[in-house]
mmCIF file of C-alpha atoms and ligand atoms in Angstrom:
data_model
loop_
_atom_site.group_PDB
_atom_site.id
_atom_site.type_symbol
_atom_site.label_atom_id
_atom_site.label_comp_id
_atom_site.label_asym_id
_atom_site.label_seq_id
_atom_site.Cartn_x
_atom_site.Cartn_y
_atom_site.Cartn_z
ATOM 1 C CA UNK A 199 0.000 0.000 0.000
ATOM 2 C CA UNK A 200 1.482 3.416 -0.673
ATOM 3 C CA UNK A 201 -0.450 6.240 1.034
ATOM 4 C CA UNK A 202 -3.878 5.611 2.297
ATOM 5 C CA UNK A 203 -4.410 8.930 3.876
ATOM 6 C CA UNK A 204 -7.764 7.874 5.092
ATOM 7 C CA UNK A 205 -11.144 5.407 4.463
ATOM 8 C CA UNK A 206 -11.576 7.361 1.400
ATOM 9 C CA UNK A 207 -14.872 7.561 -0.374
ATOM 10 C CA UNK A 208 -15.246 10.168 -2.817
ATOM 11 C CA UNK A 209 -17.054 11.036 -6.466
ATOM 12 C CA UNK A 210 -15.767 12.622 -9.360
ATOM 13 C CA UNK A 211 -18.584 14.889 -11.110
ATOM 14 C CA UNK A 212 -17.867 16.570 -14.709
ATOM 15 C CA UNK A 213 -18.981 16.960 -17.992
ATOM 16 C CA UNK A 214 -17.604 15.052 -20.604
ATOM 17 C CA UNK A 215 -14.000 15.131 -21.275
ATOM 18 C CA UNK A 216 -13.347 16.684 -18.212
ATOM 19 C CA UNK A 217 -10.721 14.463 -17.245
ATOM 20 C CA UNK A 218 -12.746 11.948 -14.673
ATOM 21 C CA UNK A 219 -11.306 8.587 -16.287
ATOM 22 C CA UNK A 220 -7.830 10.107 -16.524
ATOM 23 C CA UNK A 221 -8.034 11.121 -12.944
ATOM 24 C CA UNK A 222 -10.127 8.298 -10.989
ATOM 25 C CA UNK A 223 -7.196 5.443 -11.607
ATOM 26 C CA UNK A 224 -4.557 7.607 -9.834
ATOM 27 C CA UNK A 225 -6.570 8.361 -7.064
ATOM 28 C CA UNK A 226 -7.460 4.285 -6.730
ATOM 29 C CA UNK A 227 -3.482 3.907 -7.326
ATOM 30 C CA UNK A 228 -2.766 6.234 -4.854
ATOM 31 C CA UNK A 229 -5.365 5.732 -2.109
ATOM 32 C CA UNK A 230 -6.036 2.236 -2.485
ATOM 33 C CA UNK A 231 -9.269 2.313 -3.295
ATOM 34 C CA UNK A 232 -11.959 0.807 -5.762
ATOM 35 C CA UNK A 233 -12.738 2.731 -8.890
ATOM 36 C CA UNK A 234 -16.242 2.425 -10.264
ATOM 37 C CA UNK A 235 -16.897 4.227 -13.593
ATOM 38 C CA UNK A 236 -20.401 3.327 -14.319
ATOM 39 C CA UNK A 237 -19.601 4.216 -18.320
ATOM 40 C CA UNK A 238 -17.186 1.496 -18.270
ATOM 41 C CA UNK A 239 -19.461 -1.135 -16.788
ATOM 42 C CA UNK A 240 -22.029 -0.173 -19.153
ATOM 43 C CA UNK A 241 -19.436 -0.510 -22.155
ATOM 44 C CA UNK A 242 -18.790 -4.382 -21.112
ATOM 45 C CA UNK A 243 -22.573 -4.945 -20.934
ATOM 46 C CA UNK A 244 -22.584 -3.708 -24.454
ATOM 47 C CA UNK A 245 -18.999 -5.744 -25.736
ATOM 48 C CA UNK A 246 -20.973 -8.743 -24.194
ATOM 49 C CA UNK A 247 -23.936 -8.302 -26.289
ATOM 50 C CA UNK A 248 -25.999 -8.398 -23.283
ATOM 51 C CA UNK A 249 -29.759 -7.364 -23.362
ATOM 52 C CA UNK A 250 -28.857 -4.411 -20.446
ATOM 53 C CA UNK A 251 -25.749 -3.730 -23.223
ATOM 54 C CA UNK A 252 -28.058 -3.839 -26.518
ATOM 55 C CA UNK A 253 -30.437 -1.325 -24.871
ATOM 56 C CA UNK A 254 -27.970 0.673 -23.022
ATOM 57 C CA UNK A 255 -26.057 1.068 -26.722
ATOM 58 C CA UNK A 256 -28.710 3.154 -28.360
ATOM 59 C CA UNK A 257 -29.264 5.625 -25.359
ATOM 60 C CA UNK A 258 -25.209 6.463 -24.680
ATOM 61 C CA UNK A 259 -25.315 6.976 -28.781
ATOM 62 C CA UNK A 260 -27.952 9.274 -28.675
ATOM 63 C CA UNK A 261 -26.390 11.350 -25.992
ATOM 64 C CA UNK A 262 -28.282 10.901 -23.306
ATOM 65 C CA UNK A 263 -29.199 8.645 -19.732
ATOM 66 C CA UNK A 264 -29.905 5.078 -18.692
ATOM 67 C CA UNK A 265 -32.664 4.929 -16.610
ATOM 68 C CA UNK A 266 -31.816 5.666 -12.771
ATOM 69 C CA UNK A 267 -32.950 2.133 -11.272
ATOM 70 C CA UNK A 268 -30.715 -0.173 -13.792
ATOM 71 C CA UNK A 269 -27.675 1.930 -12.545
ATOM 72 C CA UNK A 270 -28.783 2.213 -8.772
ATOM 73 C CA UNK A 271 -28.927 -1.293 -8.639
ATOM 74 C CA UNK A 272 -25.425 -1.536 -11.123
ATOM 75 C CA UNK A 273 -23.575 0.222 -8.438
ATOM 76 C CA UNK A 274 -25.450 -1.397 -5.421
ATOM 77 C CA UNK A 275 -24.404 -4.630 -6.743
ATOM 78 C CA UNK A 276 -20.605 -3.447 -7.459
ATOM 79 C CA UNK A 277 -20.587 -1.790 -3.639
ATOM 80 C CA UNK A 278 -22.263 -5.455 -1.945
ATOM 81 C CA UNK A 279 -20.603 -7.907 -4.624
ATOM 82 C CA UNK A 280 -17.054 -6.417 -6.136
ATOM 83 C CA UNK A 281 -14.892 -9.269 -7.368
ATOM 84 C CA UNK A 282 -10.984 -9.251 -6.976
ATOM 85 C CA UNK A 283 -8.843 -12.235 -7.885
ATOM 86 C CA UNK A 284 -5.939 -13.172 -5.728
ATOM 87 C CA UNK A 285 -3.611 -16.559 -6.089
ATOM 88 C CA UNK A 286 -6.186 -17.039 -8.932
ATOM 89 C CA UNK A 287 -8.631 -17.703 -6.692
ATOM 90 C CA UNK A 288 -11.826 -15.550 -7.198
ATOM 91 C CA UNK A 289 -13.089 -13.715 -3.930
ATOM 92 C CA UNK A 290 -16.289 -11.396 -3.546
ATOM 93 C CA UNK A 291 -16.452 -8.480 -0.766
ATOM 94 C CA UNK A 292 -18.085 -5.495 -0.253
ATOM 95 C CA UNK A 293 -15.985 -2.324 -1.469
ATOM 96 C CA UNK A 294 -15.934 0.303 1.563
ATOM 97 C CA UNK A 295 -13.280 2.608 -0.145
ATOM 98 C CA UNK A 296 -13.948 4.020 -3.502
ATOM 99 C CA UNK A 297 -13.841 6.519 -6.128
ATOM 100 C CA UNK A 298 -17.443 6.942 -8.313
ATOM 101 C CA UNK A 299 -16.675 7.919 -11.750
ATOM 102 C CA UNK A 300 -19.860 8.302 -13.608
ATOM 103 C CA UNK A 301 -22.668 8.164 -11.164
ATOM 104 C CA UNK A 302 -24.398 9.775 -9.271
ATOM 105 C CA UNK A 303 -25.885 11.895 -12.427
ATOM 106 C CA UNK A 304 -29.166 12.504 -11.810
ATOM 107 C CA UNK A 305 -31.084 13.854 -7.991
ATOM 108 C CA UNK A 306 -32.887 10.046 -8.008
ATOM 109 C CA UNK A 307 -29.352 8.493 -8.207
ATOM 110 C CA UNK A 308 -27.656 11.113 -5.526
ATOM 111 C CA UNK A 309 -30.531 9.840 -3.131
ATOM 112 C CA UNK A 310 -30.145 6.660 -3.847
ATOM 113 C CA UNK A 311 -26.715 6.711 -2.991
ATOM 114 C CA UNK A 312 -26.986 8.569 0.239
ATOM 115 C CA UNK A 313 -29.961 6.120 1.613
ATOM 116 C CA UNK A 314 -27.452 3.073 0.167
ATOM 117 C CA UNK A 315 -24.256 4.603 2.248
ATOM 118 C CA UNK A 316 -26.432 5.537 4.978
ATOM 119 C CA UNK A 317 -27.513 1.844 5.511
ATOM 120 C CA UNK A 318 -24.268 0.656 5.037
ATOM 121 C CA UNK A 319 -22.845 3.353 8.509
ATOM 122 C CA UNK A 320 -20.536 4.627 5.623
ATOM 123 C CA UNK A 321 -20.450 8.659 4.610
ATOM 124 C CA UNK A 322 -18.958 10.499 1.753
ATOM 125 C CA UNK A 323 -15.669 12.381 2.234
ATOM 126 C CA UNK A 324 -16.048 14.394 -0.933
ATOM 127 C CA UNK A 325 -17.406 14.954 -4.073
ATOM 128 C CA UNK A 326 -14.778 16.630 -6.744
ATOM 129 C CA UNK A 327 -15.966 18.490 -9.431
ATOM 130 C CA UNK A 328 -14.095 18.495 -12.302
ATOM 131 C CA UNK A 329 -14.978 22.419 -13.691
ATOM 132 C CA UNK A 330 -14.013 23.260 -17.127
ATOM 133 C CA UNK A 331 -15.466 25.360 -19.762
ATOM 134 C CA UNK A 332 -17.966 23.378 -22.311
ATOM 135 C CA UNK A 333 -15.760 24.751 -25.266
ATOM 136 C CA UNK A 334 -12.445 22.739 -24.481
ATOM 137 C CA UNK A 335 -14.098 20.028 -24.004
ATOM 138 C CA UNK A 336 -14.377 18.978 -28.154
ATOM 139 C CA UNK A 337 -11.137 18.821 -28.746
ATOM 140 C CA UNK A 338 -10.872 16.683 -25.849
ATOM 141 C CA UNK A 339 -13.164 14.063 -27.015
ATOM 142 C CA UNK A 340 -12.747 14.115 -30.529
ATOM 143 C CA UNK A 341 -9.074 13.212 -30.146
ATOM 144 C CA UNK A 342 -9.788 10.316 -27.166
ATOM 145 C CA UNK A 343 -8.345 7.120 -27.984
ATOM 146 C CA UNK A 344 -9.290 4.237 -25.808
ATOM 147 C CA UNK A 345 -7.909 0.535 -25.037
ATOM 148 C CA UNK A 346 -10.845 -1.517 -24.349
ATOM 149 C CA UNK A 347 -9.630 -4.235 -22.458
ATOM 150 C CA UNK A 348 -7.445 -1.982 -19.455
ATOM 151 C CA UNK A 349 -9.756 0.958 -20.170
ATOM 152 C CA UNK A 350 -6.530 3.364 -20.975
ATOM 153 C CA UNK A 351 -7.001 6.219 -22.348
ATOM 154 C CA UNK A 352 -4.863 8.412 -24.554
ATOM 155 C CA UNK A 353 -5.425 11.325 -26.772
ATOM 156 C CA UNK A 354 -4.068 12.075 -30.318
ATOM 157 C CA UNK A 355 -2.663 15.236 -29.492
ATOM 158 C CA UNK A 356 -1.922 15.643 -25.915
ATOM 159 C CA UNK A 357 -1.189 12.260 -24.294
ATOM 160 C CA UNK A 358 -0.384 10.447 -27.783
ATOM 161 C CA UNK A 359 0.694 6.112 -27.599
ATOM 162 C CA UNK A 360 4.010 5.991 -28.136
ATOM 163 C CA UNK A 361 3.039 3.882 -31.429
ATOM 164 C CA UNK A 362 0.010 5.573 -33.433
ATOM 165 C CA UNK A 363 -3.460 3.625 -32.617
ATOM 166 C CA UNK A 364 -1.699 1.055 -30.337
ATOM 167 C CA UNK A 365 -1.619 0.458 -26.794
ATOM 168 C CA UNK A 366 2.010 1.034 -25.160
ATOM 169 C CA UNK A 367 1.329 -1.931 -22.756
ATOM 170 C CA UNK A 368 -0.043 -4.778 -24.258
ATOM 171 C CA UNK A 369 0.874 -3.705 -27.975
ATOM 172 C CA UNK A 370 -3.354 -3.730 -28.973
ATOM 173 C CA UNK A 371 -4.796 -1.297 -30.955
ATOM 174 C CA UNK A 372 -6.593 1.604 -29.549
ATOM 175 C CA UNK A 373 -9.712 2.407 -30.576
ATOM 176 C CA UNK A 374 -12.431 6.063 -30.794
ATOM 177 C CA UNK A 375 -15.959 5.227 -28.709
ATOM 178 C CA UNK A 376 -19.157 5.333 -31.071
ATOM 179 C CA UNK A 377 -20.171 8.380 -28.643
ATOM 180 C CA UNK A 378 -16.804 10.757 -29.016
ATOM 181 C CA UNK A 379 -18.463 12.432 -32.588
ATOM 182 C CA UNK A 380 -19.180 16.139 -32.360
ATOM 183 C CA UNK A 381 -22.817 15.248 -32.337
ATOM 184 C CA UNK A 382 -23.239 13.177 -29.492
ATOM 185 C CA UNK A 383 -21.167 15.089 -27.711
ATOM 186 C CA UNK A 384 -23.577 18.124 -28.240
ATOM 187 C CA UNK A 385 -25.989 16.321 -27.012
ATOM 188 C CA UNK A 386 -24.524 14.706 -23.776
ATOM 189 C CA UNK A 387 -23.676 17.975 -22.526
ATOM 190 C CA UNK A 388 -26.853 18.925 -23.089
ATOM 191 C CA UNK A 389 -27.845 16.186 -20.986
ATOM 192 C CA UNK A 390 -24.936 17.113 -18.237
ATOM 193 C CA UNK A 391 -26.003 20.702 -17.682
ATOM 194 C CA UNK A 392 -29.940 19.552 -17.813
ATOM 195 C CA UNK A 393 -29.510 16.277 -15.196
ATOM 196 C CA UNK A 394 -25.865 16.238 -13.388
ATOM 197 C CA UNK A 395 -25.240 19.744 -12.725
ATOM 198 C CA UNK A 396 -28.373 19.619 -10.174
ATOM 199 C CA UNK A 397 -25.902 17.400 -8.457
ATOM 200 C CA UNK A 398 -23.366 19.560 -7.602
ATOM 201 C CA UNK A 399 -25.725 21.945 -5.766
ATOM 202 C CA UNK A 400 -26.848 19.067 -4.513
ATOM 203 C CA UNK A 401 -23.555 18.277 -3.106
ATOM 204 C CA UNK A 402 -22.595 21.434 -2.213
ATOM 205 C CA UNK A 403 -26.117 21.864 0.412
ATOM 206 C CA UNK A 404 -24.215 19.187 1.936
ATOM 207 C CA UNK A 405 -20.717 20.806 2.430
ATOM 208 C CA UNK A 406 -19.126 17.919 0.696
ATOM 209 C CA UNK A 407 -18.711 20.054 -3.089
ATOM 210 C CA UNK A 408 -14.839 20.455 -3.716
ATOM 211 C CA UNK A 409 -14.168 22.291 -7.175
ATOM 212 C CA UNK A 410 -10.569 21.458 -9.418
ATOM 213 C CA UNK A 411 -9.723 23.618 -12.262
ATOM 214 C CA UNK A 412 -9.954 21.131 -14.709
ATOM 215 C CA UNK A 413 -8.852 23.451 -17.728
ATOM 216 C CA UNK A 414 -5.407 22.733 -16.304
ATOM 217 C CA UNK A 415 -2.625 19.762 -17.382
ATOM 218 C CA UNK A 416 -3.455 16.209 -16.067
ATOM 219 C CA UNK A 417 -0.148 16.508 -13.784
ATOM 220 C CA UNK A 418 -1.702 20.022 -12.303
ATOM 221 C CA UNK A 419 -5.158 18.643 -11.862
ATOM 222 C CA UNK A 420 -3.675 15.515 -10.390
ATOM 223 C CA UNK A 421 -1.343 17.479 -7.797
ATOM 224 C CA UNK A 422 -4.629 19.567 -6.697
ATOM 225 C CA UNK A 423 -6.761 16.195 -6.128
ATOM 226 C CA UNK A 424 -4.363 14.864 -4.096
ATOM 227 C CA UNK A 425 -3.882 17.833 -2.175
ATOM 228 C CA UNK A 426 -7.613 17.350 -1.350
ATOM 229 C CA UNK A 427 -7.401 13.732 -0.823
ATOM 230 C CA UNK A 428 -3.798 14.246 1.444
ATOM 231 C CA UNK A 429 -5.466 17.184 3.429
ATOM 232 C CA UNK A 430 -9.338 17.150 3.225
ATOM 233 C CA UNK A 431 -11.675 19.151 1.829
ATOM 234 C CA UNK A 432 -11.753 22.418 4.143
ATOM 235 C CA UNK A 433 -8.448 22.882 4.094
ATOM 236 C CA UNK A 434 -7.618 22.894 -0.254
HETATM 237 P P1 AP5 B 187 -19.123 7.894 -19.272
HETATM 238 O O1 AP5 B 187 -18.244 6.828 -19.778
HETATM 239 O O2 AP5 B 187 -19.153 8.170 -17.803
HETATM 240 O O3 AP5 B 187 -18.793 9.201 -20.121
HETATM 241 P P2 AP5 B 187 -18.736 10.773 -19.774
HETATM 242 O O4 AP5 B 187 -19.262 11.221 -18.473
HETATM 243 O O5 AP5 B 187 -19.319 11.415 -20.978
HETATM 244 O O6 AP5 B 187 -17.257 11.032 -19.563
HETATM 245 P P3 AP5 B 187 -16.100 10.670 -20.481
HETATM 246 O O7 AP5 B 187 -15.642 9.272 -20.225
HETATM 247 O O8 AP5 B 187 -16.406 11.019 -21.915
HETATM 248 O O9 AP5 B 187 -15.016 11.760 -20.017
HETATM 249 P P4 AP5 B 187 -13.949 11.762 -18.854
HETATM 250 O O10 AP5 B 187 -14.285 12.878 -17.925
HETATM 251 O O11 AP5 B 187 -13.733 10.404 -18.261
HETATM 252 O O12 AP5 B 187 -12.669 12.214 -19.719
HETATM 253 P P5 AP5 B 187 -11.262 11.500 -19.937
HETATM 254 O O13 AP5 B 187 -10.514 11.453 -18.648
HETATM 255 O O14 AP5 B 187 -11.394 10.227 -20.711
HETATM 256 O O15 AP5 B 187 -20.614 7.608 -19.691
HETATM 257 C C1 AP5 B 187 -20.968 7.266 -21.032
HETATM 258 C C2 AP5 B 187 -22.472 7.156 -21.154
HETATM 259 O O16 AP5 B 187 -22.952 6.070 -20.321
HETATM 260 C C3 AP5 B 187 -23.280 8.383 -20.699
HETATM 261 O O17 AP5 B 187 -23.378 9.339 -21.728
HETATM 262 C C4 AP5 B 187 -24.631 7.734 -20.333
HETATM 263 O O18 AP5 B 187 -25.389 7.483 -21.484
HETATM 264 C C5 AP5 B 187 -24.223 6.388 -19.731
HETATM 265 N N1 AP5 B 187 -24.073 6.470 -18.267
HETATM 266 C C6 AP5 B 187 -22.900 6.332 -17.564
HETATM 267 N N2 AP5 B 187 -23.123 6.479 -16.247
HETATM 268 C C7 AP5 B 187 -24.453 6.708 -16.095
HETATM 269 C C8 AP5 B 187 -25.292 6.970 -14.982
HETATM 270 N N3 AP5 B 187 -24.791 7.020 -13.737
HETATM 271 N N4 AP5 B 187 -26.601 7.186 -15.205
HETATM 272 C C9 AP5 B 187 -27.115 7.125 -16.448
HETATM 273 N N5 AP5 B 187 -26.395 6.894 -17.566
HETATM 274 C C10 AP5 B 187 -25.063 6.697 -17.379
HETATM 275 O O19 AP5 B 187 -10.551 12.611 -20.864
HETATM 276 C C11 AP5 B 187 -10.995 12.841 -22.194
HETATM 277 C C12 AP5 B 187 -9.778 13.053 -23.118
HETATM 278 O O20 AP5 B 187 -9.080 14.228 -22.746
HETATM 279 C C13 AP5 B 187 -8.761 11.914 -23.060
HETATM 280 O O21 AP5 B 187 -8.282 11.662 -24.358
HETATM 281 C C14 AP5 B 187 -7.648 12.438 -22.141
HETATM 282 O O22 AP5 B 187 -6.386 11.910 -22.515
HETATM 283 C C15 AP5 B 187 -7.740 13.944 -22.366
HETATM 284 N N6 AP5 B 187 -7.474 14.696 -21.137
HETATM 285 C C16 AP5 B 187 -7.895 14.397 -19.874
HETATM 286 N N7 AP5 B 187 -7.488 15.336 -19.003
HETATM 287 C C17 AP5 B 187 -6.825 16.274 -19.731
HETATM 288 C C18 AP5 B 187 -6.184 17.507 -19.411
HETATM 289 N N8 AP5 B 187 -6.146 17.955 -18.145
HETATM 290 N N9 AP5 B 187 -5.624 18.229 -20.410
HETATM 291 C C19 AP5 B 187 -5.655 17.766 -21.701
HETATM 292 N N10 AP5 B 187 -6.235 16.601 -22.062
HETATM 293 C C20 AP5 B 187 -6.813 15.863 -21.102
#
């Protein structure tokens, strides 16, 4: 373990491209924690072919939200039932340390969350939002390049692979998500502004609302989240 500063259960909030899956796998790297991006669980219902995948396909293409139960009861069941291998041997335990990445987006889902946490004796440390103007954000998305399988991510222009398309771990190729087109993206921040930025008010009638300039290099906006996650909220 390197430096668990303390039972740390946070949620990253931002619009798209704001730098939440670049982010959320330092913090669990750092802090020892689980990091559950519902848009990645969603993406290996959909590489599966599963019904929940076939259905949940069309909406993230059009931009906009699965319904609040299916991913209530996604994260519910990642918090009760998370599965880690060790010696090979598959073992299933409740995650009490995490970073969201994802979810809550909607009021319904913040709720939900709360009343889950609330059974469990467990309470949020923070909720980071990742602020950055709407108009950086194309650039951002249009250049993503993903590798399925780890869930990397790189970008064209400022984080390029070392080898064009291709994955400098495993050597795979690297491929764009069916959402990152100007279009979509129009419309899921649409859908961001309409249904998740209730959530940060939300968050901050609780006290718990931390904002990062997210405008700023990954290395910058990495040294202020730990800052927050070394220190604590009040005193960032
Ligand atoms: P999801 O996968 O969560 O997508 P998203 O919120 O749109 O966020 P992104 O993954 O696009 O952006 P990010 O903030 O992770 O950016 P990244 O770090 O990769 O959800 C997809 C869909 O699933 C939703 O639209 C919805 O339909 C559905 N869904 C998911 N959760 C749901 C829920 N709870 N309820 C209902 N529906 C749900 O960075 C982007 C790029 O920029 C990368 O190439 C990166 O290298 C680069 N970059 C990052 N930081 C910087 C920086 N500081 N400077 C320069 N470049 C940077």
């Amino acid at each position: 373990r390197k430096s668990p500063a303390q039972q740390l259960r946070t949620i990253l909030i931002g619009p798209p491209g704001a730098g939440k899956g670049t982010q959320a796998p330092r913090i669990r790297d750092e802090f020892c924690v689980c990091h559950l991006a519902t848009g990645d669980l969603l993406r290996e219902q959909i590489a599966k072919k599963t019904e929940l995948g076939q259905m949940a396909k069309k909406i993230i293409d059009a931009g906009e939200l699965v319904n609040d139960e299916i991913m209530v009861n996604m994260i519910k069941d990642q918090l009760e039932n998370n599965k880690s291998c060790k010696n090979g041997q598959v073992t299933i335990h409740p995650v009490v340390v995490f970073v969201l990445d994802g979810f809550p987006r909607t009021i319904p889902q913040a709720e939900k969350l709360d009343a889950m946490l609330e059974t469990r004796g467990e309470k949020l440390d923070s909720v980071v939002e990742l602020a950055i103007p709407d108009q950086l954000l194309i650039s951002r998305i249009t250049g993503r390049l993903i590798h399925p399988a780890s869930g990397r991510t790189y970008h064209k222009e400022f984080q390029p692979p070392r080898k064009p398309m291709t994955d400098d771990i495993t050597g795979e190729p690297l491929i764009q998500r069916s959402d990152d087109n100007i279009e979509t993206l129009t419309k899921r921040l649409a859908t961001y502004h309409k249904q998740t930025a209730p959530v940060v008010n939300y968050y901050k009638n609780k006290s718990l609302w931390v904002p990062i300039d997210a405008a700023q290099s990954p290395n910058v906006v990495w040294e202020n989240l730990r800052k927050v996650f070394r220190e604590g909220p009040r005193s960032s």
